[in-house]
Coordinates of C-alpha atoms in Angstrom, one line a residue:
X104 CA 78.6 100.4 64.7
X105 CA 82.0 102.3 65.3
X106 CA 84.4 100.8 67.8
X107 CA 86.9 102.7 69.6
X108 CA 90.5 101.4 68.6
X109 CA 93.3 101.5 70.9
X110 CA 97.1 102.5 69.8
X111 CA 98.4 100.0 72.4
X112 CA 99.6 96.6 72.0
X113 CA 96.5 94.1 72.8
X114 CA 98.4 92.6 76.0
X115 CA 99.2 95.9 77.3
X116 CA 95.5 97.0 76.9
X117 CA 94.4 93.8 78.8
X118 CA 96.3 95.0 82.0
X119 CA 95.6 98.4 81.4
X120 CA 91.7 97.7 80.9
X121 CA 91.4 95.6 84.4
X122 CA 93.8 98.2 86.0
X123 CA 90.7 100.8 84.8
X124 CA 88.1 98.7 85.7
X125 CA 89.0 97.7 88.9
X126 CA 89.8 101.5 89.8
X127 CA 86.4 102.8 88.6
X128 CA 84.6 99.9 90.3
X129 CA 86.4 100.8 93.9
X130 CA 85.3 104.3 92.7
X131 CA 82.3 104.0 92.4
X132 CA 81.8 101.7 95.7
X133 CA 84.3 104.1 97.4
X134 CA 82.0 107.0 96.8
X135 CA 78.6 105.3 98.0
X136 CA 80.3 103.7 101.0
X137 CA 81.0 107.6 102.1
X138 CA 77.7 108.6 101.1
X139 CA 76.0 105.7 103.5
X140 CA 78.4 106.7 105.9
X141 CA 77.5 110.3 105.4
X142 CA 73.5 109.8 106.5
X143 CA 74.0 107.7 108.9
X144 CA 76.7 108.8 111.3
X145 CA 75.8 110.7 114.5
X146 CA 77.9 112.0 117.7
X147 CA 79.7 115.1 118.4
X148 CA 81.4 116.0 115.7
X149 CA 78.4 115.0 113.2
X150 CA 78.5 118.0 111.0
X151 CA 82.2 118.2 110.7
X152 CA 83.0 114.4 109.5
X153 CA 79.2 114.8 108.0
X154 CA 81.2 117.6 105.7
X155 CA 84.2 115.4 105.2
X156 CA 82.8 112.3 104.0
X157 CA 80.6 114.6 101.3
X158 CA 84.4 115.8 99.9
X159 CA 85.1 111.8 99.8
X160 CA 82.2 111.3 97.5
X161 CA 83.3 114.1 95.2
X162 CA 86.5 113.1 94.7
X163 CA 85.8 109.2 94.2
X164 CA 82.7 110.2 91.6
X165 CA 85.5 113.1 89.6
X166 CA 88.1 110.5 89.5
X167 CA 85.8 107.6 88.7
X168 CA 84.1 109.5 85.8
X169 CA 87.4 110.3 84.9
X170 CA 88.9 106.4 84.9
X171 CA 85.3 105.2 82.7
X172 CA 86.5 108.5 80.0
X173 CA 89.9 107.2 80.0
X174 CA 88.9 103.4 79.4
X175 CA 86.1 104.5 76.2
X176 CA 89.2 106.3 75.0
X177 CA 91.1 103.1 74.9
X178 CA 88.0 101.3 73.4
X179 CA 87.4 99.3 76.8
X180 CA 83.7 99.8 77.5
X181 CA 84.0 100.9 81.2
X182 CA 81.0 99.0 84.0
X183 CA 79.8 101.1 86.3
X184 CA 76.3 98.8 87.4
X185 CA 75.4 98.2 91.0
X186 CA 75.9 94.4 90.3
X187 CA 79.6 94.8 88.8
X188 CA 80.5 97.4 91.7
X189 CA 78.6 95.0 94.4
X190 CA 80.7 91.5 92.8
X191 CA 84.0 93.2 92.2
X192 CA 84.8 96.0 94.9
X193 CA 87.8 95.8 96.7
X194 CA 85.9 97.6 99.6
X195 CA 84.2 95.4 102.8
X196 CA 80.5 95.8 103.4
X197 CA 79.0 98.8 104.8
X198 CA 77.4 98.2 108.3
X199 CA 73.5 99.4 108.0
X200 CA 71.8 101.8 110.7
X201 CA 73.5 104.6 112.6
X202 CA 77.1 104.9 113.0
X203 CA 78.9 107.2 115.8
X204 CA 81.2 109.5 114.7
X205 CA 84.3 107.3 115.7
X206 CA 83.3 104.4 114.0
X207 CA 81.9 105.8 111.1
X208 CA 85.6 107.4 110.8
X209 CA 87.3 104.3 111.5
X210 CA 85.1 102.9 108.5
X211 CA 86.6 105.2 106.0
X212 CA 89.6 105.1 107.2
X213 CA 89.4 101.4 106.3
X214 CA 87.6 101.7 103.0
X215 CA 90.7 104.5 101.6
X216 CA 93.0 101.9 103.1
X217 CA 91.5 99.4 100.4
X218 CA 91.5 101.4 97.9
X219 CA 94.6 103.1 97.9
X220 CA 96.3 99.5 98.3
X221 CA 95.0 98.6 95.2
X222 CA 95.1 101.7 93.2
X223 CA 98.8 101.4 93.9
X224 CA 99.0 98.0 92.1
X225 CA 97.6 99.3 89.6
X226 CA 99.8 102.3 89.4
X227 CA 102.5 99.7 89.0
X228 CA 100.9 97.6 86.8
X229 CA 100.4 100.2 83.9
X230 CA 103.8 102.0 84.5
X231 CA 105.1 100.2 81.1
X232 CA 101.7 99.7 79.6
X233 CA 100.5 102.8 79.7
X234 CA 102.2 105.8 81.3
X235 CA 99.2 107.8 80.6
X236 CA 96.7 105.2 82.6
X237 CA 99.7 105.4 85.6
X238 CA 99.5 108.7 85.4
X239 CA 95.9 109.2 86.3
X240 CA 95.9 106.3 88.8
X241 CA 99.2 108.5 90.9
X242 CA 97.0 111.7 90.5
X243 CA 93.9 109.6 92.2
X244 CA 96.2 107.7 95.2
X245 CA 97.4 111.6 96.0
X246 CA 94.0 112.6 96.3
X247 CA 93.1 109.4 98.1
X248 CA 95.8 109.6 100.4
X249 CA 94.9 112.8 101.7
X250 CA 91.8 112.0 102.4
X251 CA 93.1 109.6 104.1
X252 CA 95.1 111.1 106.3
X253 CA 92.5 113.6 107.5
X254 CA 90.6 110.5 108.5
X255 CA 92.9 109.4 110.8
X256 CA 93.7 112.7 112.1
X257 CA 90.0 112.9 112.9
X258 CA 90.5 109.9 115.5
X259 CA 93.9 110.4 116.5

């Protein structure tokens, strides 16, 4: 069986491997979080946060297919499973049933928080083990932070 070999130095791969992990695992949790959010909230302004949590879900699953592609490039096998995402996610649990509008913004609000705190470690954990990795993780905390801020904007 071939086995993908990685030009960088085996500690520096170690960080940069749970720096990729972690970031697809918040990914992958940030983008299903949204989508539970997404079915369940109700109130006034349904349809527009209904529309906003759905560009959430596209940017966590881009960037998360994007962290797993980076970490087989490496030769880190990346683990994306539902019992991996549920054990390691940075992200609190999701509350079940309907959520109004307010709270279900106030969720995400909370869930970006989380993940853009930690996709910022990791940004400068990989800064001198892999510029490349660092790269990616800035590119994702820019598109998380956005988000972000529209969330908060939503609630004023």
């Amino acid at each position: 069986m071939y086995v993908v070999k990685s030009p960088l130095p085996d500690a520096d791969l170690k960080t940069v491997a749970e720096a990729l992990q972690g970031a697809l695992v918040d990914l992958v949790d940030l983008s299903l979080v949204a989508k539970q959010v997404h079915w369940n909230v109700i109130g006034p302004r349904f349809r527009s946060i209904h529309l906003q949590l759905d560009d959430v879900v596209d940017t966590a699953r881009l960037h998360s297919d994007t962290v797993a592609e980076r970490a087989a490039t490496l030769g880190v096998s990346p683990d994306g499973r539902a019992v991996t995402v549920a054990n390691t996610s940075g992200i609190g649990e999701t509350a079940a049933g309907w959520i109004q509008d307010k709270d279900a913004v106030g969720m995400l609000v909370t869930a970006l928080g989380a993940v853009i705190s930690r996709m910022r470690e990791r940004v400068e954990s990989t800064a001198d083990a892999d510029p490349v990795s660092q790269d990616i993780f800035i590119g994702i905390t820019a598109d998380l932070e956005k988000h972000h801020w529209m969330f908060q904007a939503e609630n004023g």
